[in-house]
Tab-separated table of N, CA and C in Angstrom:
chain	number	residue	atom	x	y	z
A	11	MET	N	214.636	136.437	71.718
A	11	MET	CA	215.144	137.117	70.593
A	11	MET	C	214.116	138.002	69.994
A	12	PRO	N	214.273	139.188	70.031
A	12	PRO	CA	213.295	140.069	69.658
A	12	PRO	C	212.397	139.862	68.441
A	13	MET	N	211.067	140.336	68.594
A	13	MET	CA	210.404	139.839	66.950
A	13	MET	C	211.162	140.455	65.702
A	14	SER	N	210.947	139.706	64.359
A	14	SER	CA	211.926	140.263	63.911
A	14	SER	C	211.231	141.526	63.209
A	15	PRO	N	212.103	141.780	62.397
A	15	PRO	CA	211.555	143.499	61.389
A	15	PRO	C	210.390	143.216	60.912
A	16	TYR	N	210.633	142.001	60.013
A	16	TYR	CA	209.469	141.709	59.375
A	16	TYR	C	207.969	141.511	60.003
A	17	TYR	N	207.648	140.754	61.121
A	17	TYR	CA	206.670	140.304	62.218
A	17	TYR	C	206.386	142.035	62.689
A	18	GLN	N	207.344	142.643	63.138
A	18	GLN	CA	207.189	143.998	63.924
A	18	GLN	C	206.684	145.050	62.568
A	19	ALA	N	206.778	144.949	61.531
A	19	ALA	CA	205.982	145.819	60.735
A	19	ALA	C	204.688	145.300	60.736
A	20	LEU	N	204.276	143.992	60.778
A	20	LEU	CA	203.020	143.514	60.637
A	20	LEU	C	202.233	144.293	62.009
A	21	ARG	N	203.204	144.248	62.841
A	21	ARG	CA	202.250	144.481	64.017
A	21	ARG	C	202.187	146.003	64.085
A	22	ASP	N	203.309	146.683	63.641
A	22	ASP	CA	202.760	148.091	63.890
A	22	ASP	C	201.884	148.588	62.878
A	23	GLN	N	201.208	148.146	61.960
A	23	GLN	CA	200.508	148.188	61.072
A	23	GLN	C	199.143	147.485	61.449
A	24	PHE	N	199.086	146.499	62.164
A	24	PHE	CA	197.576	145.537	62.565
A	24	PHE	C	197.352	145.854	63.691
A	25	GLY	N	198.255	146.397	64.578
A	25	GLY	CA	197.943	146.382	66.070
A	25	GLY	C	198.313	144.946	66.788
A	26	PRO	N	197.581	144.267	68.045
A	26	PRO	CA	197.770	143.154	68.581
A	26	PRO	C	196.579	141.958	68.092
A	27	GLY	N	196.267	142.497	67.030
A	27	GLY	CA	194.883	141.767	66.579
A	27	GLY	C	195.808	140.310	65.601
A	28	LEU	N	194.829	139.460	66.012
A	28	LEU	CA	195.229	138.099	65.321
A	28	LEU	C	195.714	138.184	63.995
A	29	LEU	N	196.662	137.164	64.081
A	29	LEU	CA	197.624	137.131	62.915
A	29	LEU	C	197.654	135.583	62.217
A	30	VAL	N	197.990	134.767	61.423
A	30	VAL	CA	198.189	133.482	61.448
A	30	VAL	C	199.596	133.367	60.808
A	31	ILE	N	200.564	132.634	61.686
A	31	ILE	CA	201.765	132.824	61.462
A	31	ILE	C	202.561	131.283	61.207
A	32	PRO	N	203.193	131.269	60.049
A	32	PRO	CA	203.842	130.073	59.882
A	32	PRO	C	204.932	129.709	60.876
A	33	GLY	N	204.792	128.304	61.431
A	33	GLY	CA	206.072	128.149	62.473
A	33	GLY	C	206.665	126.993	62.469
A	34	ALA	N	207.394	126.626	62.836
A	34	ALA	CA	208.429	125.399	62.670
A	34	ALA	C	208.774	125.110	64.412
A	35	ALA	N	208.941	123.514	64.679
A	35	ALA	CA	209.166	123.214	66.233
A	35	ALA	C	210.120	121.726	65.709
A	36	ALA	N	210.754	121.444	66.373
A	36	ALA	CA	211.642	120.724	66.762
A	36	ALA	C	211.493	119.826	67.560
A	37	VAL	N	211.670	118.378	67.274
A	37	VAL	CA	211.572	117.165	67.975
A	37	VAL	C	212.971	116.676	68.558
A	38	ILE	N	213.959	116.691	69.147
A	38	ILE	CA	214.932	116.617	69.632
A	38	ILE	C	215.439	115.357	70.239
A	39	HIS	N	216.006	114.400	70.241
A	39	HIS	CA	216.466	113.196	71.432
A	39	HIS	C	217.865	113.602	71.222
A	40	ASN	N	218.336	112.995	72.360
A	40	ASN	CA	219.471	112.607	72.846
A	40	ASN	C	220.125	111.066	72.837
A	41	ASP	N	220.997	110.610	73.143
A	41	ASP	CA	221.404	109.238	72.858
A	41	ASP	C	220.874	108.197	73.578
A	42	ALA	N	220.245	108.701	74.835
A	42	ALA	CA	219.106	107.669	75.227
A	42	ALA	C	217.851	108.358	75.167
A	43	GLY	N	217.619	108.606	73.909
A	43	GLY	CA	216.337	108.944	73.430
A	43	GLY	C	214.993	109.714	74.268
A	44	HIS	N	215.658	110.721	75.077
A	44	HIS	CA	214.893	111.618	75.829
A	44	HIS	C	215.096	113.181	74.718
A	45	VAL	N	213.782	113.620	74.874
A	45	VAL	CA	213.641	114.593	74.183
A	45	VAL	C	213.923	115.773	74.460
A	46	LEU	N	214.262	116.926	74.148
A	46	LEU	CA	214.663	118.011	74.429
A	46	LEU	C	213.471	119.115	74.803
A	47	ILE	N	213.213	119.728	75.995
A	47	ILE	CA	212.213	120.344	76.218
A	47	ILE	C	212.678	121.743	76.809
A	48	GLN	N	212.365	123.003	76.869
A	48	GLN	CA	212.467	123.843	77.188
A	48	GLN	C	211.446	124.637	78.067
A	49	ALA	N	212.092	125.270	79.187
A	49	ALA	CA	211.128	125.718	79.826
A	49	ALA	C	211.428	127.365	79.601
A	50	ARG	N	210.103	127.963	79.260
A	50	ARG	CA	210.180	129.209	78.800
A	50	ARG	C	210.163	130.113	80.147
A	51	ALA	N	210.794	131.636	79.353
A	51	ALA	CA	210.584	132.413	79.826
A	51	ALA	C	209.414	133.020	80.839
A	52	GLY	N	208.397	133.151	79.900
A	52	GLY	CA	207.071	133.548	80.286
A	52	GLY	C	206.271	132.407	80.856
A	53	GLY	N	206.906	131.408	81.257
A	53	GLY	CA	206.258	130.231	81.815
A	53	GLY	C	206.073	129.110	81.122
A	54	GLY	N	205.881	127.841	81.551
A	54	GLY	CA	205.508	126.755	80.721
A	54	GLY	C	206.748	126.126	79.817
A	55	HIS	N	206.030	125.416	79.162
A	55	HIS	CA	207.564	124.406	78.278
A	55	HIS	C	207.058	124.001	77.344
A	56	SER	N	208.197	124.036	76.510
A	56	SER	CA	207.812	124.253	74.982
A	56	SER	C	208.930	123.310	74.139
A	57	LEU	N	208.680	122.836	72.950
A	57	LEU	CA	209.514	122.398	72.002
A	57	LEU	C	210.114	123.332	71.084
A	58	PRO	N	211.760	123.327	71.126
A	58	PRO	CA	211.972	124.612	70.396
A	58	PRO	C	211.855	124.829	69.151
A	59	GLY	N	211.583	125.856	68.953
A	59	GLY	CA	211.080	126.455	67.785
A	59	GLY	C	210.283	127.648	67.492
A	60	GLY	N	210.129	127.982	66.612
A	60	GLY	CA	209.553	129.404	66.162
A	60	GLY	C	208.864	129.914	64.693
A	61	ALA	N	208.895	131.104	64.437
A	61	ALA	CA	208.127	131.632	63.383
A	61	ALA	C	209.104	131.730	62.150
A	62	VAL	N	208.236	130.954	61.019
A	62	VAL	CA	209.115	131.306	59.788
A	62	VAL	C	209.275	132.412	59.215
A	63	GLU	N	210.582	132.732	58.566
A	63	GLU	CA	210.569	134.038	58.068
A	63	GLU	C	210.514	134.247	56.665
A	64	PRO	N	209.946	135.403	56.129
A	64	PRO	CA	209.764	135.301	54.572
A	64	PRO	C	210.893	134.937	53.796
A	65	GLY	N	210.811	134.067	52.648
A	65	GLY	CA	212.070	133.716	52.259
A	65	GLY	C	212.552	131.973	52.658
A	66	GLU	N	211.940	131.938	53.801
A	66	GLU	CA	212.420	130.777	54.246
A	66	GLU	C	211.924	129.589	54.623
A	67	THR	N	212.775	128.663	54.582
A	67	THR	CA	211.853	127.249	54.164
A	67	THR	C	211.563	126.939	55.722
A	68	PRO	N	210.648	126.033	55.973
A	68	PRO	CA	210.018	125.776	57.320
A	68	PRO	C	211.527	124.891	58.160
A	69	ALA	N	212.056	124.079	57.137
A	69	ALA	CA	213.196	123.219	57.284
A	69	ALA	C	214.249	124.274	58.097
A	70	ALA	N	214.977	125.116	57.505
A	70	ALA	CA	215.739	125.915	57.444
A	70	ALA	C	215.293	127.194	58.712
A	71	ALA	N	214.299	127.252	58.940
A	71	ALA	CA	213.173	128.119	60.130
A	71	ALA	C	213.852	126.966	61.224
A	72	VAL	N	213.146	126.002	61.159
A	72	VAL	CA	213.848	124.880	62.588
A	72	VAL	C	214.999	125.036	62.449
A	73	ALA	N	215.932	124.656	61.846
A	73	ALA	CA	217.452	125.001	62.653
A	73	ALA	C	217.800	126.026	62.889
A	74	ARG	N	217.455	127.273	62.291
A	74	ARG	CA	217.865	128.722	62.732
A	74	ARG	C	217.101	128.748	64.167
A	75	GLU	N	215.938	128.473	64.385
A	75	GLU	CA	215.339	128.356	65.696
A	75	GLU	C	215.887	127.739	66.931
A	76	VAL	N	216.249	126.216	66.376
A	76	VAL	CA	217.045	125.795	67.505
A	76	VAL	C	218.461	126.133	67.908
A	77	PHE	N	218.767	126.666	66.726
A	77	PHE	CA	220.555	127.042	67.427
A	77	PHE	C	220.563	128.442	68.100
A	78	GLU	N	219.367	129.415	67.857
A	78	GLU	CA	218.831	130.376	68.556
A	78	GLU	C	218.964	130.222	69.886
A	79	GLU	N	217.793	128.932	70.285
A	79	GLU	CA	217.146	129.088	71.588
A	79	GLU	C	218.329	128.161	72.231
A	80	THR	N	218.729	127.265	71.322
A	80	THR	CA	219.344	126.174	72.187
A	80	THR	C	221.123	125.773	71.963
A	81	GLY	N	221.740	126.725	71.563
A	81	GLY	CA	223.066	126.649	70.893
A	81	GLY	C	223.370	125.143	70.356
A	82	LEU	N	222.531	124.600	69.730
A	82	LEU	CA	222.516	123.356	69.091
A	82	LEU	C	222.350	123.498	67.533
A	83	THR	N	223.632	122.965	67.194
A	83	THR	CA	223.069	122.592	65.091
A	83	THR	C	222.084	121.369	65.216
A	84	VAL	N	221.051	121.662	64.021
A	84	VAL	CA	220.641	120.515	63.811
A	84	VAL	C	220.082	120.387	62.478
A	85	ARG	N	219.746	119.157	62.040
A	85	ARG	CA	219.505	118.662	60.578
A	85	ARG	C	217.983	118.313	60.815
A	86	PRO	N	217.369	118.978	60.361
A	86	PRO	CA	215.864	118.466	60.191
A	86	PRO	C	216.030	117.058	59.585
A	87	THR	N	215.327	115.915	59.895
A	87	THR	CA	215.562	114.398	59.228
A	87	THR	C	213.813	114.445	58.761
A	88	ARG	N	213.025	114.580	59.448
A	88	ARG	CA	211.706	114.030	58.852
A	88	ARG	C	210.491	115.272	58.939
A	89	LEU	N	209.478	115.255	58.056
A	89	LEU	CA	208.545	116.008	58.966
A	89	LEU	C	207.650	115.235	59.526
A	90	LEU	N	207.218	115.431	61.016
A	90	LEU	CA	206.339	114.825	61.443
A	90	LEU	C	204.705	114.768	61.640
A	91	GLY	N	204.651	116.313	61.211
A	91	GLY	CA	203.288	116.457	60.903
A	91	GLY	C	203.135	118.428	60.905
A	92	VAL	N	202.202	118.836	60.569
A	92	VAL	CA	201.621	120.397	60.275
A	92	VAL	C	200.591	120.653	61.485
A	93	PHE	N	200.733	121.149	62.386
A	93	PHE	CA	199.512	121.443	63.128
A	93	PHE	C	199.106	122.876	63.207
A	94	GLY	N	197.759	123.371	63.680
A	94	GLY	CA	197.216	124.498	64.199
A	94	GLY	C	195.776	124.418	64.541
A	95	GLY	N	195.256	125.206	64.433
A	95	GLY	CA	194.126	125.285	65.167
A	95	GLY	C	193.763	125.950	66.755
A	96	PRO	N	192.783	125.595	67.292
A	96	PRO	CA	192.667	126.398	68.947
A	96	PRO	C	193.775	125.987	69.718
A	97	GLY	N	194.469	124.925	69.648
A	97	GLY	CA	194.996	124.780	70.883
A	97	GLY	C	197.003	125.411	69.939
A	98	PHE	N	196.673	125.783	69.148
A	98	PHE	CA	198.105	126.703	68.723
A	98	PHE	C	197.684	128.173	68.665
A	99	ARG	N	196.531	128.911	69.139
A	99	ARG	CA	196.365	130.214	69.614
A	99	ARG	C	197.750	130.447	70.707
A	100	VAL	N	198.028	131.798	70.551
A	100	VAL	CA	199.245	132.229	71.583
A	100	VAL	C	198.326	133.271	71.571
A	101	ARG	N	198.412	134.265	73.076
A	101	ARG	CA	197.994	135.233	73.537
A	101	ARG	C	199.517	136.058	74.322
A	102	TYR	N	200.289	136.667	73.446
A	102	TYR	CA	201.521	137.250	74.603
A	102	TYR	C	201.053	137.979	75.554
A	103	ASP	N	202.314	138.402	76.305
A	103	ASP	CA	202.099	139.512	77.324
A	103	ASP	C	201.855	140.809	76.613
A	104	THR	N	202.400	141.008	75.387
A	104	THR	CA	201.970	142.300	75.035
A	104	THR	C	200.569	142.384	74.410
A	105	GLY	N	200.119	141.386	74.255
A	105	GLY	CA	198.451	141.330	74.144
A	105	GLY	C	198.646	140.828	72.361
A	106	ASP	N	199.676	140.824	71.918
A	106	ASP	CA	199.635	140.110	70.719
A	106	ASP	C	199.016	138.835	70.589
A	107	LEU	N	198.011	138.458	69.485
A	107	LEU	CA	197.314	137.415	69.527
A	107	LEU	C	197.832	136.788	68.034
A	108	VAL	N	198.357	135.095	68.098
A	108	VAL	CA	198.939	134.855	66.706
A	108	VAL	C	198.123	133.336	67.274
A	109	ASP	N	197.629	132.827	65.720
A	109	ASP	CA	197.318	131.424	65.363
A	109	ASP	C	198.492	131.017	64.449
A	110	TYR	N	199.294	130.044	65.362
A	110	TYR	CA	200.649	129.514	64.763
A	110	TYR	C	200.011	128.106	63.756
A	111	VAL	N	200.455	128.240	62.244
A	111	VAL	CA	200.365	126.574	61.907
A	111	VAL	C	201.969	125.901	61.536
A	112	VAL	N	202.162	125.128	62.472
A	112	VAL	CA	203.318	124.784	62.873
A	112	VAL	C	203.823	123.703	61.828
A	113	SER	N	204.986	123.270	60.937
A	113	SER	CA	205.643	122.413	60.686
A	113	SER	C	206.541	121.615	61.707
A	114	LEU	N	205.800	120.553	62.258
A	114	LEU	CA	206.649	119.699	63.365
A	114	LEU	C	207.836	118.788	62.252
A	115	PHE	N	209.134	118.710	62.982
A	115	PHE	CA	210.309	118.215	62.822
A	115	PHE	C	211.112	117.332	62.865
A	116	ALA	N	211.571	116.144	63.162
A	116	ALA	CA	212.374	115.393	63.575
A	116	ALA	C	213.863	115.782	63.422
A	117	CYS	N	214.693	116.015	64.223
A	117	CYS	CA	215.696	116.661	64.164
A	117	CYS	C	217.140	115.888	65.031
A	118	HIS	N	218.106	115.725	64.058
A	118	HIS	CA	219.317	115.408	64.510
A	118	HIS	C	220.158	116.211	65.313
A	119	ILE	N	220.758	116.276	65.856
A	119	ILE	CA	222.269	117.055	66.308
A	119	ILE	C	223.111	116.712	65.550
A	120	THR	N	223.560	118.126	65.184
A	120	THR	CA	225.127	117.686	64.295
A	120	THR	C	226.184	118.459	65.217
A	121	GLY	N	226.079	119.392	65.829
A	121	GLY	CA	227.037	120.189	66.502
A	121	GLY	C	226.500	120.718	67.818
A	122	GLY	N	227.264	121.861	68.258
A	122	GLY	CA	227.002	122.826	68.865
A	122	GLY	C	227.078	122.653	70.683
A	123	THR	N	226.713	123.215	71.325
A	123	THR	CA	226.638	122.948	72.837
A	123	THR	C	225.345	123.727	73.773
A	124	LEU	N	224.671	122.780	74.143
A	124	LEU	CA	223.323	122.891	74.780
A	124	LEU	C	223.624	124.030	76.048
A	125	ARG	N	222.630	125.262	75.472
A	125	ARG	CA	222.706	126.408	76.477
A	125	ARG	C	221.616	127.407	76.322
A	126	CYS	N	221.223	127.905	76.935
A	126	CYS	CA	220.153	128.980	76.606
A	126	CYS	C	220.851	130.454	76.009
A	127	LEU	N	220.051	130.575	75.233
A	127	LEU	CA	221.047	131.813	74.417
A	127	LEU	C	220.355	133.084	74.094
A	128	ASP	N	218.638	133.148	73.943
A	128	ASP	CA	218.456	133.883	73.570
A	128	ASP	C	217.381	134.527	74.477
A	129	GLY	N	217.008	134.375	75.732
A	129	GLY	CA	216.043	134.854	76.448
A	129	GLY	C	215.040	133.874	76.519
A	130	GLU	N	214.652	133.358	75.609
A	130	GLU	CA	213.165	132.690	75.421
A	130	GLU	C	213.046	131.628	76.125
A	131	SER	N	214.233	130.945	76.386
A	131	SER	CA	214.296	129.678	77.511
A	131	SER	C	215.238	129.898	79.071
A	132	ILE	N	214.529	129.376	80.272
A	132	ILE	CA	215.280	129.653	81.584
A	132	ILE	C	215.850	128.303	81.604
A	133	ALA	N	215.430	127.437	80.900
A	133	ALA	CA	216.117	125.655	81.144
A	133	ALA	C	215.934	124.713	79.844
A	134	LEU	N	216.783	124.110	79.661
A	134	LEU	CA	216.734	123.331	78.722
A	134	LEU	C	217.463	121.862	79.139
A	135	SER	N	216.521	120.967	79.064
A	135	SER	CA	216.155	119.399	79.444
A	135	SER	C	215.978	118.398	78.545
A	136	PHE	N	216.888	117.405	78.565
A	136	PHE	CA	216.207	116.072	78.077
A	136	PHE	C	215.569	115.322	78.977
A	137	ILE	N	214.613	114.826	78.462
A	137	ILE	CA	213.375	114.544	79.499
A	137	ILE	C	212.768	113.155	79.200
A	138	PRO	N	212.657	112.084	79.908
A	138	PRO	CA	211.988	110.765	79.113
A	138	PRO	C	210.427	111.296	78.592
A	139	ARG	N	210.141	110.946	77.592
A	139	ARG	CA	208.537	111.564	77.066
A	139	ARG	C	207.553	111.032	77.775
A	140	ASP	N	208.020	109.899	78.656
A	140	ASP	CA	206.660	110.061	79.749
A	140	ASP	C	206.616	110.969	80.776
A	141	LEU	N	207.722	111.709	81.132
A	141	LEU	CA	207.842	112.562	82.076
A	141	LEU	C	207.782	113.855	81.331
A	142	VAL	N	207.410	114.155	80.483
A	142	VAL	CA	207.767	115.372	79.440
A	142	VAL	C	205.944	116.093	80.262
A	143	PRO	N	206.288	117.471	80.599
A	143	PRO	CA	205.192	118.313	81.202
A	143	PRO	C	204.481	118.838	79.862
A	144	PRO	N	202.924	119.321	80.377
A	144	PRO	CA	202.426	119.474	79.485
A	144	PRO	C	203.328	120.752	78.698
A	145	LEU	N	203.046	121.247	77.447
A	145	LEU	CA	203.549	122.288	76.411
A	145	LEU	C	202.920	122.754	76.277
A	146	HIS	N	203.536	124.340	76.082
A	146	HIS	CA	202.756	125.367	75.521
A	146	HIS	C	201.529	125.009	74.445
A	147	THR	N	202.171	124.720	73.231
A	147	THR	CA	201.146	124.316	72.592
A	147	THR	C	201.722	122.495	72.407
A	148	GLU	N	200.307	121.595	72.284
A	148	GLU	CA	200.751	120.275	72.798
A	148	GLU	C	200.721	119.644	71.177
A	149	TYR	N	201.407	118.657	71.159
A	149	TYR	CA	201.783	117.864	69.695
A	149	TYR	C	201.141	116.533	70.387
A	150	PRO	N	201.134	115.408	69.537
A	150	PRO	CA	200.370	113.829	69.806
A	150	PRO	C	202.180	113.725	70.164
A	151	ARG	N	201.475	112.978	71.855
A	151	ARG	CA	202.866	112.134	72.838
A	151	ARG	C	203.640	111.555	71.834
A	152	SER	N	202.919	110.760	70.722
A	152	SER	CA	203.411	109.267	69.881
A	152	SER	C	204.520	110.354	68.859
A	153	LEU	N	204.483	111.369	68.873
A	153	LEU	CA	205.620	111.942	68.168
A	153	LEU	C	206.979	112.681	68.650
A	154	LEU	N	206.772	112.286	70.171
A	154	LEU	CA	208.081	112.571	71.130
A	154	LEU	C	208.995	111.443	71.421
A	155	VAL	N	208.655	110.013	70.372
A	155	VAL	CA	209.541	109.092	70.386
A	155	VAL	C	210.421	108.785	69.252
A	156	PRO	N	211.627	108.419	69.821
A	156	PRO	CA	212.612	108.403	68.674
A	156	PRO	C	212.097	107.371	67.786
A	157	GLY	N	212.318	108.000	66.177
A	157	GLY	CA	211.683	106.973	65.090
A	157	GLY	C	210.405	107.042	64.879
A	158	ALA	N	209.889	108.013	65.692
A	158	ALA	CA	208.538	108.169	65.135
A	158	ALA	C	207.830	108.529	63.692
A	159	ALA	N	207.130	107.733	63.164
A	159	ALA	CA	207.187	107.777	61.865
A	159	ALA	C	206.231	109.056	61.258
A	160	GLY	N	205.397	109.915	61.872
A	160	GLY	CA	205.095	110.898	61.295
A	160	GLY	C	203.941	110.952	60.725
A	161	GLY	N	203.666	112.019	59.677
A	161	GLY	CA	202.121	112.120	58.670
A	161	GLY	C	200.995	112.357	59.702
A	162	VAL	N	201.198	112.734	60.607
A	162	VAL	CA	200.075	112.897	61.683
A	162	VAL	C	199.275	114.244	61.250
A	163	PHE	N	197.829	114.178	61.382
A	163	PHE	CA	196.926	115.104	61.303
A	163	PHE	C	195.812	115.198	62.516
A	164	VAL	N	195.196	116.290	62.391
A	164	VAL	CA	194.118	116.238	63.059
A	164	VAL	C	192.907	116.370	62.554
A	165	SER	N	191.928	115.414	62.382
A	165	SER	CA	191.097	115.808	61.604
A	165	SER	C	190.002	116.432	61.834
A	166	THR	N	188.974	117.113	61.152
A	166	THR	CA	187.890	118.213	61.999
A	166	THR	C	186.874	117.628	61.783
A	167	GLU	N	186.518	116.115	62.074
A	167	GLU	CA	185.507	115.854	62.491
A	167	GLU	C	185.226	115.243	63.742
C-alpha cells in the first residue's frame, strides 16, 4: 500500500531523514499452531503489520494492517510486548530512514480469506515456529508460540 497522506506530508517536509514512527504487528496462528509469516516484496520475511495512523489505536492499526496485507480479519487478544531500538531501524529503497516502536499483538482470526492484497507481500504462509526464517525486524521467538504470555521487554543494561 502506498504511504499514507500523513507520513507522505512528513516526508515532503523532512525528506528521507530519520523519523520515529509507532507501529503495530501481529502474531497470528492457525489451528495447527503455526504462525503467519509474509515474504516481503522487497525481500525478507516479517510478521504482518505497519504504521499507526494519527488518531488510531495500536490495536485498531494492527487489525487494519493485517486485513490490508493478508485479507484476514483479526481481533487483537493481548499485547505481547513493545519493541524498538537498533533492530527496528529500517532504511527503505527510497532512502527513507525509520525507527519503529512496535506494539506486538497476539491476534485471533475472525474471518476473511488469506491472500496477498496490497503489494507488500509476495507470499503468505503459516509456518511452524521452529522453521520461521529470520525476520526483517526480529522479535523474541518465545512470543511466536500459541498462548505466549507476553509482557516482554529488552533491558538496556
